[in-house]
Short mmCIF file of C-alpha atoms in Angstrom, two decimals:
data_model
loop_
_atom_site.label_atom_id
_atom_site.label_comp_id
_atom_site.label_asym_id
_atom_site.label_seq_id
_atom_site.Cartn_x
_atom_site.Cartn_y
_atom_site.Cartn_z
CA MET A 1 0.00 0.00 0.00
CA SER A 2 1.55 3.29 -1.13
CA LYS A 3 1.94 6.09 1.37
CA ARG A 4 0.13 9.39 0.98
CA VAL A 5 2.28 12.17 -0.47
CA LEU A 6 3.25 15.09 1.78
CA THR A 7 2.38 18.40 0.10
CA THR A 8 2.66 22.12 0.68
CA GLU A 9 -0.47 24.02 1.62
CA SER A 10 -1.07 24.73 -2.04
CA GLY A 11 -0.99 20.99 -2.76
CA ALA A 12 2.43 20.69 -4.40
CA PRO A 13 4.43 17.55 -3.45
CA VAL A 14 7.28 18.05 -0.96
CA ALA A 15 10.59 16.54 -2.11
CA ASP A 16 12.51 16.86 1.19
CA ASN A 17 11.04 17.51 4.63
CA GLN A 18 14.31 16.89 6.50
CA ASN A 19 16.75 19.36 4.92
CA SER A 20 16.30 23.03 4.03
CA ALA A 21 17.47 24.26 0.61
CA SER A 22 20.89 25.94 0.83
CA ALA A 23 23.43 27.64 -1.39
CA GLY A 24 25.69 24.63 -1.72
CA VAL A 25 26.58 22.10 0.98
CA GLY A 26 26.87 23.98 4.30
CA GLY A 27 25.91 27.27 2.67
CA PRO A 28 23.31 29.83 3.77
CA LEU A 29 19.65 28.99 3.25
CA LEU A 30 17.66 30.17 0.26
CA LEU A 31 14.67 32.49 0.35
CA GLN A 32 13.19 30.45 -2.48
CA ASP A 33 12.61 27.42 -0.21
CA GLN A 34 8.84 27.81 -0.19
CA HIS A 35 8.25 24.76 1.99
CA LEU A 36 10.60 26.01 4.74
CA LEU A 37 9.13 29.52 4.75
CA GLU A 38 5.60 28.18 4.78
CA LYS A 39 6.30 25.89 7.75
CA LEU A 40 8.01 28.61 9.78
CA ALA A 41 5.38 31.24 8.97
CA ARG A 42 2.56 28.89 9.96
CA PHE A 43 4.40 27.88 13.15
CA ASN A 44 4.71 31.58 14.11
CA ARG A 45 0.94 31.92 13.78
CA GLU A 46 -0.22 28.70 15.44
CA ARG A 47 -1.35 30.49 18.57
CA ILE A 48 -4.28 32.86 18.73
CA PRO A 49 -5.03 35.32 21.56
CA GLU A 50 -6.20 33.32 24.54
CA ARG A 51 -9.51 34.11 26.19
CA VAL A 52 -9.27 36.99 28.64
CA VAL A 53 -11.30 34.84 31.06
CA HIS A 54 -11.91 31.08 30.94
CA ALA A 55 -8.64 30.62 29.05
CA ARG A 56 -7.75 27.24 30.57
CA GLY A 57 -10.33 24.69 29.51
CA SER A 58 -11.26 21.15 28.45
CA GLY A 59 -14.11 19.86 26.35
CA ALA A 60 -15.97 16.83 25.06
CA TYR A 61 -18.86 15.83 22.81
CA GLY A 62 -21.97 13.96 23.82
CA HIS A 63 -25.72 14.17 23.77
CA PHE A 64 -28.65 15.52 25.73
CA GLU A 65 -31.78 13.38 26.08
CA VAL A 66 -35.14 14.65 27.30
CA THR A 67 -36.57 12.52 30.12
CA ASP A 68 -39.50 14.67 31.28
CA ASP A 69 -42.18 16.71 29.54
CA VAL A 70 -41.62 20.49 29.69
CA THR A 71 -43.61 21.40 26.56
CA GLY A 72 -46.05 23.33 28.72
CA PHE A 73 -43.29 25.83 29.44
CA THR A 74 -41.24 26.07 26.23
CA GLN A 75 -41.71 25.44 22.55
CA ALA A 76 -37.98 24.75 22.04
CA GLY A 77 -37.82 21.85 19.60
CA PHE A 78 -34.91 20.05 21.25
CA LEU A 79 -36.96 19.88 24.47
CA GLY A 80 -40.10 18.88 22.60
CA GLY A 81 -40.60 15.25 23.57
CA ILE A 82 -39.44 12.53 25.92
CA GLY A 83 -36.60 10.57 24.31
CA LYS A 84 -35.55 13.46 22.04
CA ARG A 85 -31.74 13.47 21.64
CA THR A 86 -29.54 16.39 20.65
CA GLU A 87 -25.79 16.38 20.03
CA VAL A 88 -23.81 18.66 22.37
CA PHE A 89 -20.33 20.00 22.93
CA VAL A 90 -19.38 20.99 26.49
CA ARG A 91 -16.43 23.11 27.58
CA PHE A 92 -15.24 23.30 31.20
CA SER A 93 -12.77 25.95 32.33
CA THR A 94 -11.19 27.90 35.13
CA VAL A 95 -11.93 31.63 35.13
CA ALA A 96 -9.01 33.72 36.31
CA ASP A 97 -5.78 32.04 35.21
CA SER A 98 -4.10 31.90 31.82
CA LEU A 99 -4.03 29.08 29.30
CA GLY A 100 -0.98 27.59 31.02
CA GLY A 101 -2.48 27.65 34.51
CA ALA A 102 -3.14 24.60 36.67
CA ASP A 103 -6.55 22.93 36.84
CA ALA A 104 -6.65 22.24 40.59
CA VAL A 105 -6.94 25.80 41.89
CA ARG A 106 -9.53 27.68 43.93
CA ASP A 107 -11.55 29.35 41.21
CA PRO A 108 -15.07 29.19 39.77
CA ARG A 109 -15.40 26.85 36.80
CA GLY A 110 -17.05 27.61 33.49
CA PHE A 111 -19.71 25.11 32.38
CA ALA A 112 -20.73 25.88 28.78
CA VAL A 113 -23.04 23.67 26.70
CA LYS A 114 -23.60 23.98 22.95
CA PHE A 115 -26.77 22.19 21.82
CA TYR A 116 -26.68 21.46 18.07
CA THR A 117 -30.46 21.68 17.60
CA GLU A 118 -32.55 21.46 14.43
CA GLU A 119 -33.51 25.11 14.95
CA GLY A 120 -29.91 26.31 15.24
CA ASN A 121 -27.27 26.16 17.93
CA TYR A 122 -28.33 27.00 21.47
CA ASP A 123 -25.49 28.03 23.79
CA LEU A 124 -26.03 27.80 27.55
CA VAL A 125 -23.01 29.50 29.11
CA GLY A 126 -22.75 29.18 32.89
CA ASN A 127 -20.54 28.26 35.82
CA ASN A 128 -20.28 25.60 38.50
CA THR A 129 -21.78 28.08 40.97
CA PRO A 130 -25.37 29.35 40.88
CA VAL A 131 -24.29 32.93 41.65
CA PHE A 132 -21.51 35.36 40.70
CA PHE A 133 -19.49 38.18 42.29
CA ILE A 134 -21.22 41.17 40.68
CA LYS A 135 -24.65 42.05 39.32
CA ASP A 136 -23.86 44.72 36.69
CA PRO A 137 -21.61 44.19 33.62
CA ILE A 138 -20.11 47.68 33.87
CA LYS A 139 -18.07 46.34 36.82
CA PHE A 140 -16.90 43.19 35.03
CA PRO A 141 -13.62 44.50 33.51
CA ASP A 142 -12.63 45.96 36.89
CA PHE A 143 -13.48 42.73 38.68
CA ILE A 144 -11.42 40.61 36.28
CA HIS A 145 -8.49 43.03 36.46
CA SER A 146 -8.50 42.67 40.25
CA GLN A 147 -8.32 38.87 39.98
CA LYS A 148 -5.72 38.69 37.20
CA ARG A 149 -1.95 39.12 37.44
CA ASP A 150 -0.88 42.50 38.78
CA PRO A 151 0.74 44.73 36.10
CA PHE A 152 3.81 45.31 38.31
CA THR A 153 4.37 42.05 40.18
CA GLY A 154 3.10 39.76 37.42
CA ARG A 155 1.16 37.60 39.89
CA GLN A 156 -2.28 37.48 41.47
CA GLU A 157 -2.21 39.80 44.48
CA PRO A 158 -4.40 39.35 47.59
CA ASP A 159 -4.34 43.15 47.96
CA ASN A 160 -6.11 43.55 44.61
CA VAL A 161 -8.50 40.61 45.07
CA TRP A 162 -9.74 41.68 48.50
CA ASP A 163 -9.67 45.41 47.76
CA PHE A 164 -12.20 44.91 44.98
CA TRP A 165 -14.35 42.65 47.15
CA ALA A 166 -14.17 45.25 49.93
CA HIS A 167 -15.86 47.69 47.54
CA ALA A 168 -18.32 45.11 46.18
CA PRO A 169 -20.41 43.87 49.11
CA GLU A 170 -22.67 41.98 46.67
CA ALA A 171 -19.72 39.58 46.17
CA THR A 172 -20.08 38.19 49.72
CA HIS A 173 -22.40 35.37 48.62
CA GLN A 174 -20.07 34.15 45.85
CA VAL A 175 -16.98 34.59 48.06
CA THR A 176 -18.65 32.25 50.56
CA TRP A 177 -19.16 29.69 47.77
CA LEU A 178 -15.63 30.10 46.44
CA MET A 179 -13.91 29.81 49.81
CA GLY A 180 -16.06 26.89 50.91
CA ASP A 181 -15.60 23.18 50.23
CA ARG A 182 -16.81 23.41 46.63
CA GLY A 183 -14.21 26.03 45.66
CA ILE A 184 -11.86 23.36 44.21
CA PRO A 185 -13.65 20.50 42.42
CA ALA A 186 -11.73 17.22 42.33
CA SER A 187 -12.50 16.97 38.61
CA TYR A 188 -14.83 18.41 36.03
CA ARG A 189 -16.87 15.21 36.29
CA HIS A 190 -17.50 15.71 39.99
CA MET A 191 -19.04 19.18 39.98
CA ASN A 192 -22.44 20.64 39.18
CA GLY A 193 -23.11 23.15 36.45
CA TYR A 194 -25.54 26.07 36.50
CA GLY A 195 -26.91 28.47 33.91
CA SER A 196 -26.47 30.95 36.79
CA HIS A 197 -28.42 33.67 34.98
CA THR A 198 -32.19 33.83 34.71
CA TYR A 199 -33.51 33.02 31.23
CA GLN A 200 -36.92 33.15 29.64
CA TRP A 201 -38.93 30.23 28.28
CA THR A 202 -41.99 30.78 26.07
CA ASN A 203 -44.54 28.07 25.30
CA ALA A 204 -46.54 27.55 22.11
CA SER A 205 -49.35 29.75 23.48
CA GLY A 206 -46.99 32.67 24.04
CA GLU A 207 -46.92 32.35 27.83
CA ALA A 208 -43.63 33.45 29.37
CA PHE A 209 -41.75 31.85 32.25
CA PHE A 210 -38.42 32.70 33.86
CA VAL A 211 -36.08 29.76 34.43
CA LYS A 212 -32.80 28.81 36.07
CA TYR A 213 -30.80 25.77 34.92
CA HIS A 214 -29.15 23.23 37.24
CA PHE A 215 -26.94 20.40 35.92
CA LYS A 216 -26.50 17.97 38.81
CA THR A 217 -23.53 15.62 38.46
CA ASN A 218 -24.42 11.94 38.49
CA GLN A 219 -20.89 11.07 39.64
CA GLY A 220 -21.45 12.80 42.98
CA ILE A 221 -19.79 15.96 44.30
CA ARG A 222 -16.08 15.55 45.06
CA CYS A 223 -13.81 18.39 46.03
CA LEU A 224 -10.21 19.00 47.10
CA SER A 225 -8.92 20.76 50.18
CA SER A 226 -6.39 23.52 49.67
CA GLU A 227 -3.61 21.14 50.68
CA GLN A 228 -4.78 18.37 48.35
CA ALA A 229 -5.13 20.84 45.50
CA ALA A 230 -1.59 22.14 45.95
CA LYS A 231 -0.22 18.60 45.71
CA THR A 232 -2.40 17.76 42.71
CA ALA A 233 -1.48 20.93 40.82
CA GLY A 234 2.21 20.28 41.45
CA LYS A 235 2.02 16.66 40.35
CA ASP A 236 -0.14 17.21 37.26
CA PRO A 237 -1.13 20.78 36.35
CA ASN A 238 -3.47 19.25 33.76
CA SER A 239 -5.25 17.06 36.34
CA HIS A 240 -8.83 17.87 35.30
CA GLN A 241 -8.05 17.59 31.60
CA THR A 242 -6.31 14.25 32.23
CA ASP A 243 -9.24 12.94 34.26
CA LEU A 244 -11.88 13.90 31.67
CA LEU A 245 -9.87 12.57 28.74
CA GLN A 246 -9.00 9.24 30.35
CA ALA A 247 -12.49 8.63 31.75
CA ILE A 248 -14.11 8.99 28.32
CA GLU A 249 -11.37 6.97 26.61
CA ARG A 250 -11.94 4.03 28.95
CA GLY A 251 -15.71 4.19 28.42
CA VAL A 252 -16.66 5.88 31.69
CA HIS A 253 -19.00 8.51 30.31
CA PRO A 254 -19.74 11.35 32.75
CA SER A 255 -23.33 12.53 32.95
CA TRP A 256 -25.44 15.23 34.56
CA THR A 257 -29.18 15.46 35.16
CA LEU A 258 -30.67 18.77 34.08
CA TYR A 259 -33.23 20.38 36.35
CA VAL A 260 -34.86 23.78 36.02
CA GLN A 261 -36.55 26.17 38.39
CA ILE A 262 -39.58 27.80 36.77
CA MET A 263 -41.23 31.08 37.74
CA PRO A 264 -44.31 32.41 35.89
CA ALA A 265 -43.33 35.80 34.48
CA ALA A 266 -46.11 37.58 36.36
CA GLU A 267 -44.58 36.58 39.72
CA ALA A 268 -41.20 38.21 39.09
CA ALA A 269 -42.12 41.75 40.10
CA ASP A 270 -43.24 40.80 43.61
CA TYR A 271 -40.75 38.02 44.39
CA ARG A 272 -38.89 38.61 47.66
CA PHE A 273 -35.50 38.61 45.90
CA ASN A 274 -34.74 40.32 42.62
CA PRO A 275 -35.04 37.26 40.32
CA PHE A 276 -32.66 38.85 37.79
CA ASP A 277 -29.81 39.50 40.25
CA LEU A 278 -26.89 37.18 39.48
CA THR A 279 -25.67 37.39 43.09
CA LYS A 280 -28.91 35.74 44.32
CA VAL A 281 -30.43 32.25 44.14
CA TRP A 282 -34.08 31.25 44.11
CA PRO A 283 -34.56 29.07 47.22
CA HIS A 284 -35.78 25.62 46.23
CA ARG A 285 -38.66 25.80 48.69
CA ASP A 286 -40.01 28.71 46.61
CA HIS A 287 -39.37 27.15 43.21
CA PRO A 288 -38.57 23.41 43.38
CA LEU A 289 -36.31 21.70 40.89
CA ARG A 290 -38.11 20.15 37.93
CA ARG A 291 -36.26 17.40 36.03
CA VAL A 292 -35.77 17.90 32.28
CA GLY A 293 -33.21 15.43 30.93
CA ARG A 294 -29.78 13.86 30.97
CA LEU A 295 -26.50 15.19 29.58
CA VAL A 296 -23.87 12.56 28.67
CA LEU A 297 -20.31 13.09 27.40
CA ASP A 298 -18.96 10.16 25.38
CA ARG A 299 -16.43 11.43 22.82
CA ASN A 300 -13.17 13.32 23.17
CA PRO A 301 -12.15 15.94 20.61
CA ASP A 302 -9.65 14.82 17.99
CA ASN A 303 -7.78 18.12 18.21
CA VAL A 304 -7.83 20.26 21.34
CA PHE A 305 -6.93 23.46 19.52
CA ALA A 306 -9.44 23.09 16.71
CA GLU A 307 -12.32 21.97 18.90
CA VAL A 308 -11.72 23.24 22.46
CA GLU A 309 -9.64 26.36 21.98
CA GLN A 310 -11.67 27.50 18.97
CA ALA A 311 -15.05 26.60 20.47
CA ALA A 312 -17.08 29.79 20.71
CA PHE A 313 -20.07 29.99 23.06
CA SER A 314 -22.35 33.00 22.96
CA PRO A 315 -25.28 33.49 25.36
CA ASN A 316 -27.13 35.31 22.55
CA ASN A 317 -27.40 32.07 20.54
CA PHE A 318 -31.04 31.33 21.33
CA VAL A 319 -33.61 29.10 19.60
CA PRO A 320 -37.41 29.47 19.39
CA GLY A 321 -38.91 29.13 22.85
CA ILE A 322 -35.87 30.44 24.76
CA GLY A 323 -34.73 34.03 25.25
CA PRO A 324 -33.10 36.49 27.64
CA SER A 325 -34.39 38.02 30.85
CA PRO A 326 -33.67 41.53 32.22
CA ASP A 327 -30.69 40.07 34.15
CA LYS A 328 -28.13 42.87 33.73
CA MET A 329 -25.12 40.58 33.67
CA LEU A 330 -26.76 38.39 31.04
CA GLN A 331 -27.62 41.44 28.96
CA GLY A 332 -23.96 42.49 29.00
CA ARG A 333 -22.77 39.01 28.06
CA LEU A 334 -25.14 38.92 25.06
CA PHE A 335 -22.74 41.40 23.44
CA ALA A 336 -19.43 40.68 25.12
CA TYR A 337 -19.07 36.97 24.34
CA ALA A 338 -19.80 37.18 20.63
CA ASP A 339 -17.54 40.22 20.36
CA ALA A 340 -14.69 38.37 22.11
CA HIS A 341 -14.94 35.56 19.56
CA ARG A 342 -14.88 37.99 16.64
CA TYR A 343 -11.66 39.40 18.08
CA ARG A 344 -10.00 36.06 18.85
CA LEU A 345 -11.20 33.92 15.97
CA GLY A 346 -12.48 36.33 13.34
CA VAL A 347 -15.89 37.29 12.06
CA ASN A 348 -16.34 33.88 10.41
CA HIS A 349 -15.71 31.81 13.55
CA THR A 350 -19.24 30.38 13.29
CA GLN A 351 -18.13 28.49 10.17
CA LEU A 352 -15.56 26.45 12.12
CA ALA A 353 -16.65 22.84 12.52
CA VAL A 354 -17.09 22.95 16.30
CA ASN A 355 -19.23 26.10 16.07
CA ALA A 356 -21.23 25.44 12.92
CA PRO A 357 -24.79 24.05 13.16
CA LYS A 358 -24.91 20.27 12.77
CA ALA A 359 -28.64 19.50 12.65
CA THR A 360 -29.50 22.39 10.33
CA THR A 361 -27.77 24.79 7.92
CA ALA A 362 -27.02 28.45 8.55
CA GLN A 363 -28.59 30.61 5.83
CA ASN A 364 -27.98 34.35 5.90
CA TYR A 365 -26.35 37.20 4.01
CA GLY A 366 -23.15 37.42 6.04
CA ARG A 367 -20.27 37.18 3.57
CA ASP A 368 -16.56 37.78 3.16
CA GLY A 369 -14.11 38.80 5.88
CA PHE A 370 -11.07 36.78 6.96
CA MET A 371 -11.26 33.05 6.27
CA ALA A 372 -14.68 33.26 4.60
CA ALA A 373 -15.96 29.91 3.38
CA ASN A 374 -19.56 30.86 2.66
CA ALA A 375 -19.59 32.13 -0.94
CA GLN A 376 -23.00 30.44 -1.36
CA GLY A 377 -22.86 30.06 -5.14
CA ARG A 378 -22.25 32.14 -8.25
CA HIS A 379 -25.56 34.01 -8.34
CA ALA A 380 -26.33 34.17 -4.62
CA LYS A 381 -27.22 37.67 -3.45
CA ASN A 382 -25.78 39.38 -0.39
CA TYR A 383 -28.73 41.66 0.38
CA GLU A 384 -32.32 41.26 1.55
CA PRO A 385 -35.11 41.54 0.52
CA ASN A 386 -34.40 40.27 -2.99
CA SER A 387 -36.18 38.69 -5.93
CA TYR A 388 -33.89 35.66 -6.16
CA ASP A 389 -35.27 33.17 -3.67
CA GLY A 390 -32.92 34.16 -0.85
CA PRO A 391 -33.68 33.27 2.78
CA VAL A 392 -36.42 35.37 4.38
CA GLN A 393 -37.55 36.27 7.88
CA THR A 394 -40.18 34.22 9.70
CA GLY A 395 -41.97 37.01 11.53
CA ARG A 396 -42.07 34.77 14.62
CA PRO A 397 -40.09 36.04 17.65
CA LEU A 398 -37.96 33.43 19.45
CA SER A 399 -39.34 34.46 22.84
CA ALA A 400 -41.97 36.66 24.43
CA PRO A 401 -41.34 40.43 24.58
CA LEU A 402 -40.09 41.92 27.85
CA ALA A 403 -42.16 44.76 29.31
CA VAL A 404 -40.23 48.02 29.87
CA SER A 405 -41.16 51.36 31.42
CA GLY A 406 -39.59 54.50 32.85
CA TYR A 407 -36.83 56.83 31.75
CA THR A 408 -33.48 56.02 30.21
CA GLY A 409 -30.45 56.51 32.42
CA SER A 410 -28.14 54.71 34.82
CA HIS A 411 -30.32 52.98 37.39
CA GLU A 412 -29.66 50.77 40.36
CA ALA A 413 -31.63 47.52 40.26
CA PRO A 414 -35.07 47.77 41.91
CA LEU A 415 -35.10 46.53 45.49
CA HIS A 416 -37.29 43.57 46.42
CA THR A 417 -38.37 42.84 49.99
CA LYS A 418 -35.42 40.56 50.86
CA ASP A 419 -32.81 42.22 48.68
CA ASP A 420 -29.53 42.97 50.41
CA ASP A 421 -25.99 41.86 49.78
CA PHE A 422 -25.62 39.64 52.83
CA PHE A 423 -28.79 37.67 53.62
CA GLN A 424 -28.18 34.80 51.19
CA ALA A 425 -24.49 34.60 52.10
CA GLY A 426 -25.57 34.17 55.71
CA GLU A 427 -28.13 31.55 54.71
CA LEU A 428 -25.42 29.60 52.90
CA TYR A 429 -23.13 29.80 55.94
CA ARG A 430 -25.89 28.57 58.25
CA LEU A 431 -26.52 25.59 55.96
CA MET A 432 -22.95 24.39 56.47
CA SER A 433 -21.84 21.87 59.08
CA GLN A 434 -19.38 22.98 61.76
CA GLU A 435 -16.55 21.26 59.87
CA GLU A 436 -17.49 23.01 56.63
CA ARG A 437 -17.62 26.36 58.44
CA SER A 438 -14.17 25.78 59.92
CA ARG A 439 -12.68 25.07 56.48
CA LEU A 440 -14.44 28.09 54.99
CA VAL A 441 -13.09 30.38 57.71
CA ALA A 442 -9.57 28.96 57.33
CA ASN A 443 -9.63 29.48 53.56
CA ILE A 444 -10.82 33.08 53.85
CA ALA A 445 -8.40 33.95 56.65
CA GLY A 446 -5.46 32.38 54.85
CA SER A 447 -5.99 34.71 51.93
CA LEU A 448 -7.37 37.84 53.63
CA SER A 449 -4.55 37.87 56.21
CA GLN A 450 -2.07 38.47 53.38
CA VAL A 451 -3.63 41.85 52.54
CA SER A 452 -1.30 44.72 53.46
CA ARG A 453 -3.91 47.40 54.22
CA ASP A 454 -5.85 47.26 57.48
CA ASP A 455 -8.77 49.29 56.08
CA VAL A 456 -9.31 46.76 53.27
CA ILE A 457 -9.33 43.92 55.80
CA GLU A 458 -11.82 45.79 57.99
CA LYS A 459 -14.17 46.45 55.07
CA ASN A 460 -14.22 42.76 54.19
CA LEU A 461 -14.70 41.67 57.80
CA ALA A 462 -17.74 43.96 57.97
CA HIS A 463 -19.30 41.99 55.08
CA PHE A 464 -18.92 38.68 56.90
CA HIS A 465 -20.28 40.18 60.14
CA ALA A 466 -23.31 41.45 58.20
CA ALA A 467 -23.91 38.02 56.69
CA ASP A 468 -23.86 36.24 60.06
CA PRO A 469 -22.42 37.37 63.44
CA ASP A 470 -20.72 34.02 64.05
CA TYR A 471 -19.32 34.02 60.51
CA GLY A 472 -17.80 37.48 60.98
CA LYS A 473 -16.48 36.73 64.47
CA ARG A 474 -14.72 33.55 63.41
CA VAL A 475 -13.14 35.10 60.31
CA GLU A 476 -11.98 38.13 62.30
CA GLU A 477 -10.37 35.97 64.98
CA ALA A 478 -8.69 33.74 62.41
CA VAL A 479 -7.29 36.69 60.46
CA ARG A 480 -6.00 38.32 63.65
CA ALA A 481 -4.28 35.11 64.73
CA LEU A 482 -2.51 34.70 61.38
CA ARG A 483 -1.38 38.34 61.28
CA GLU A 484 0.05 38.09 64.81
CA ASP A 485 2.18 35.05 63.98
#
């Protein structure tokens, strides 16, 4: 059996892939060696800008299967019947560190799911926590800057981390999650995933509901202590990637059960918490979990760069029956994510295999730009409306309209009866066992005690005192003890 011929990128056969062309034996190399120049030029361009956040990630393919009827709440086709299966791609990630960072670190995890539905791709972009640090996207660049490497020292600085949190009391709930036992998952397989934001579902009758997504791991929750994580990160910085890859390769397919919380749209205005505040949860006693289906991952990517690094998830990729809510952070992400992909990957990133629809075909008038592969035929038009049988609008909105009122301007979110920055953080603390509380306090104190400014420490201690008196007292004592050593 003859071997395939190695060629240049233009398809010409390569005569010698071991020796560069030179001016005589031992002479200088020749500019005319097209194969050499092509290889070096491509090598120089193999890397693209990494994600500003969620740079370090892993991914896998699988499917989502509906197990329970939710057609009374949404007309989304991929949720339209028990037994319905949809291909998915899932990307897990850390948030703060760079592409070369370790997996086993204390950090929220991204949990992004791309559903390749027959009505287009639906991207559900969330985290492994049901809440986040801030509630308004105008603060997001500042928050990320405070968590990233300092411009002078080149490392993450406790001074910056805690100084921002000192000025963002709404972060207290998420800080309690992050510093608790679930702050370092043992693997991607052993953590939950959440849509985190509030989304809107619309049924076939046009009724609107607000929903929150919960992916509960079927492997069980497993986490690492700070000491275990340090050992794991030192032994294998790629620990979570290794675990996911090897589990799927040996036929152990991780799975999650999807549940949703559902709130009729009319109830949102009078709910005791602002239902669109990303720093808040909906207590399950108010809105119980309703099972929807099962997510299974059973195939590893063939090429991590092509399929994981170039995977582009955008919260504005909705399908009929699903839409946004007034959640301010979600509204900001509707723009920011797609814009980040246009910067990193180019305007035609949706044509890449991992991002392109699989169960349908994209039909629009977007043409040209870098790496365009959508010429669409000799006589295809690039404007609409036209008289040449081009694709046309449906006139059917994907979701129900959102009611708006009032004056334009910069507004704080409306206060609901139980809205403050500390109540839910205190509720979370009081749910913990004594052992869990002790570990939480030790984790916070170990980091907060490194802050150089007393006023920043005091501001943060005030947040924990406001959440729960015992919480604040124990953190304050632990910080004082560490600073006196």
